[in-house]
XYZ file of N, CA and C in Angstrom:
255
model
N -3.900 6.849 0.231
C -3.333 5.652 0.844
C -4.320 5.047 1.844
N -5.105 5.886 2.470
C -6.115 5.345 3.396
C -7.130 4.486 2.648
N -7.515 4.910 1.463
C -8.449 4.106 0.661
C -7.806 2.781 0.251
N -6.520 2.814 -0.050
C -5.799 1.588 -0.386
C -5.810 0.649 0.809
N -5.583 1.195 1.992
C -5.599 0.392 3.215
C -6.951 -0.275 3.415
N -8.018 0.483 3.249
C -9.368 -0.067 3.417
C -9.610 -1.175 2.399
N -9.223 -0.938 1.151
C -9.414 -1.953 0.112
C -8.657 -3.228 0.453
N -7.407 -3.103 0.887
C -6.618 -4.286 1.219
C -7.194 -5.031 2.421
N -7.753 -4.304 3.365
C -8.412 -4.958 4.503
C -9.686 -5.668 4.057
N -10.477 -5.027 3.211
C -11.721 -5.638 2.726
C -11.440 -6.886 1.898
N -10.319 -6.918 1.206
C -9.940 -8.081 0.393
C -9.167 -9.113 1.207
N -9.007 -8.878 2.495
C -8.304 -9.783 3.420
C -6.822 -9.942 3.078
N -6.250 -8.944 2.397
C -4.811 -8.927 2.170
C -4.135 -8.484 3.465
N -4.778 -7.548 4.156
C -4.317 -7.076 5.464
C -5.380 -7.361 6.501
N -4.955 -7.668 7.700
C -5.870 -7.790 8.827
C -6.178 -6.386 9.316
N -7.450 -6.044 9.500
C -7.766 -4.698 9.994
C -7.037 -4.427 11.317
N -6.442 -3.246 11.398
C -5.725 -2.868 12.615
C -5.711 -1.354 12.713
N -6.246 -0.837 13.801
C -6.249 0.607 14.039
C -4.829 1.080 14.311
N -4.512 2.258 13.838
C -3.230 2.863 14.145
C -2.075 2.419 13.270
N -2.355 1.656 12.226
C -1.285 1.195 11.331
C -0.715 2.413 10.599
N 0.594 2.542 10.605
C 1.228 3.643 9.877
C 1.323 3.296 8.397
N 1.595 4.297 7.597
C 1.744 4.068 6.159
C 2.904 3.129 5.872
N 3.985 3.282 6.622
C 5.145 2.420 6.425
C 4.835 0.983 6.856
N 4.098 0.819 7.935
C 3.682 -0.524 8.351
C 2.756 -1.141 7.320
N 1.859 -0.343 6.761
C 0.961 -0.833 5.712
C 1.785 -1.353 4.539
N 2.782 -0.584 4.117
C 3.614 -1.001 2.984
C 4.333 -2.310 3.295
N 4.908 -2.410 4.480
C 5.654 -3.622 4.849
C 4.736 -4.836 4.924
N 3.573 -4.672 5.547
C 2.639 -5.798 5.691
C 2.057 -6.207 4.345
N 1.675 -5.244 3.523
C 1.091 -5.561 2.217
C 2.131 -6.183 1.287
N 3.373 -5.768 1.422
C 4.435 -6.302 0.555
C 4.635 -7.797 0.754
N 4.316 -8.298 1.933
C 4.451 -9.745 2.161
C 3.491 -10.540 1.285
N 2.300 -10.005 1.048
C 1.314 -10.691 0.203
C 1.363 -10.239 -1.244
N 1.940 -9.056 -1.471
C 2.016 -8.491 -2.818
C 3.467 -8.130 -3.138
N 4.356 -9.131 -3.165
C 5.787 -8.846 -3.294
C 6.169 -8.088 -4.564
N 5.414 -8.234 -5.600
C 5.710 -7.512 -6.837
C 5.418 -6.029 -6.750
N 4.753 -5.613 -5.688
C 4.378 -4.214 -5.504
C 5.157 -3.537 -4.380
N 6.187 -4.202 -3.866
C 6.923 -3.688 -2.706
C 7.427 -2.266 -2.914
N 8.138 -2.040 -3.999
C 8.709 -0.708 -4.245
C 7.617 0.350 -4.340
N 6.548 0.049 -5.053
C 5.453 1.006 -5.219
C 4.736 1.261 -3.893
N 4.578 0.231 -3.073
C 3.938 0.410 -1.769
C 4.749 1.345 -0.876
N 6.063 1.150 -0.850
C 6.905 2.025 -0.023
C 6.975 3.437 -0.587
N 6.923 3.578 -1.908
C 6.880 4.914 -2.502
C 5.579 5.612 -2.106
N 4.471 4.876 -2.139
C 3.192 5.445 -1.719
C 3.207 5.861 -0.266
N 3.804 5.045 0.585
C 3.906 5.376 2.010
C 4.748 6.626 2.209
N 5.837 6.732 1.465
C 6.701 7.912 1.585
C 5.960 9.177 1.149
N 5.229 9.086 0.057
C 4.440 10.232 -0.406
C 3.432 10.628 0.660
N 2.700 9.649 1.186
C 1.708 9.934 2.216
C 2.360 10.609 3.421
N 3.452 10.042 3.907
C 4.124 10.600 5.082
C 4.625 12.021 4.825
N 5.195 12.254 3.646
C 5.694 13.587 3.315
C 4.577 14.626 3.326
N 3.422 14.253 2.811
C 2.309 15.197 2.730
C 1.601 15.328 4.088
N 1.332 14.202 4.726
C 0.575 14.238 5.986
C 1.390 14.788 7.148
N 2.672 14.486 7.184
C 3.475 14.848 8.354
C 4.666 15.746 8.038
N 5.019 15.872 6.784
C 6.228 16.593 6.430
C 5.992 17.965 5.837
N 4.761 18.459 5.928
C 4.438 19.787 5.401
C 4.744 19.937 3.915
N 4.676 18.848 3.192
C 4.849 18.927 1.737
C 3.470 19.046 1.097
N 3.432 19.665 -0.035
C 2.185 19.854 -0.766
C 2.016 18.706 -1.750
N 0.790 18.210 -1.853
C 0.515 17.182 -2.854
C 0.709 17.787 -4.238
N 1.425 17.068 -5.062
C 1.667 17.531 -6.433
C 0.853 16.675 -7.393
N 0.821 17.112 -8.618
C 0.129 16.326 -9.645
C 0.765 14.936 -9.742
N 2.100 14.888 -9.646
C 2.799 13.613 -9.719
C 2.440 12.718 -8.534
N 2.418 13.261 -7.309
C 2.129 12.427 -6.138
C 0.710 11.877 -6.204
N -0.228 12.687 -6.655
C -1.607 12.221 -6.805
C -1.672 11.108 -7.848
N -0.968 11.307 -8.965
C -0.966 10.298 -10.032
C -0.353 8.985 -9.547
N 0.771 9.067 -8.812
C 1.441 7.868 -8.314
C 0.510 7.078 -7.396
N -0.176 7.766 -6.485
C -1.079 7.066 -5.557
C -2.298 6.496 -6.282
N -2.826 7.221 -7.244
C -3.965 6.687 -8.014
C -3.559 5.454 -8.808
N -2.385 5.511 -9.431
C -1.908 4.362 -10.202
C -1.638 3.168 -9.286
N -1.114 3.433 -8.103
C -0.895 2.360 -7.132
C -2.220 1.723 -6.743
N -3.218 2.534 -6.489
C -4.543 2.025 -6.124
C -5.095 1.126 -7.223
N -5.029 1.573 -8.458
C -5.536 0.783 -9.587
C -4.756 -0.519 -9.715
N -3.434 -0.433 -9.629
C -2.595 -1.634 -9.757
C -2.885 -2.639 -8.656
N -3.021 -2.155 -7.413
C -3.266 -3.069 -6.298
C -4.629 -3.734 -6.397
N -5.621 -3.001 -6.891
C -6.964 -3.586 -7.027
C -6.981 -4.749 -8.012
N -6.045 -4.738 -8.950
C -6.024 -5.820 -9.945
C -4.940 -6.854 -9.653
N -4.258 -6.712 -8.536
C -3.192 -7.645 -8.175
C -3.710 -8.655 -7.171
N -3.498 -9.920 -7.473
C -3.899 -10.975 -6.543
C -2.759 -11.243 -5.580
N -3.081 -11.400 -4.300
C -2.024 -11.697 -3.326
C -1.426 -13.080 -3.570
N -0.144 -13.198 -3.270
C 0.492 -14.508 -3.363
C 0.325 -15.220 -2.028
N 0.284 -16.520 -2.098
C 0.141 -17.332 -0.895
C 1.540 -17.691 -0.415
N 1.859 -17.384 0.851
C 3.184 -17.770 1.353
C 3.445 -19.253 1.172
N 4.684 -19.615 0.902
C 5.060 -20.991 0.579
C 4.598 -22.002 1.635
N 4.723 -21.667 2.924
C 4.338 -22.626 3.951
C 2.840 -22.930 3.956
N 2.015 -22.013 3.392
C 0.575 -22.254 3.327
C 0.202 -23.153 2.160
N 1.100 -23.350 1.208
C 0.782 -24.172 0.046
C 1.126 -25.646 0.263
N 1.724 -25.962 1.366
C 2.120 -27.365 1.634
C 0.990 -28.154 2.233
């Protein structure tokens, strides 16, 4: 998820910000990538469970985060409606 955060910052989907939590990352990224909202929050939950919840990374959790990374890299952010006027 940290690599996803860096990628989204480099692509200007997110403004770089130190101390952003995984859940904040999901919420902020979902505004520009609304079609990925559910997957972003699932990724944040996986990250939080492993990093802070003493859960072990499983083959499934690794696969979910890798697939999220690939999907996000090929997803173009949407422009909020007020910016298109």
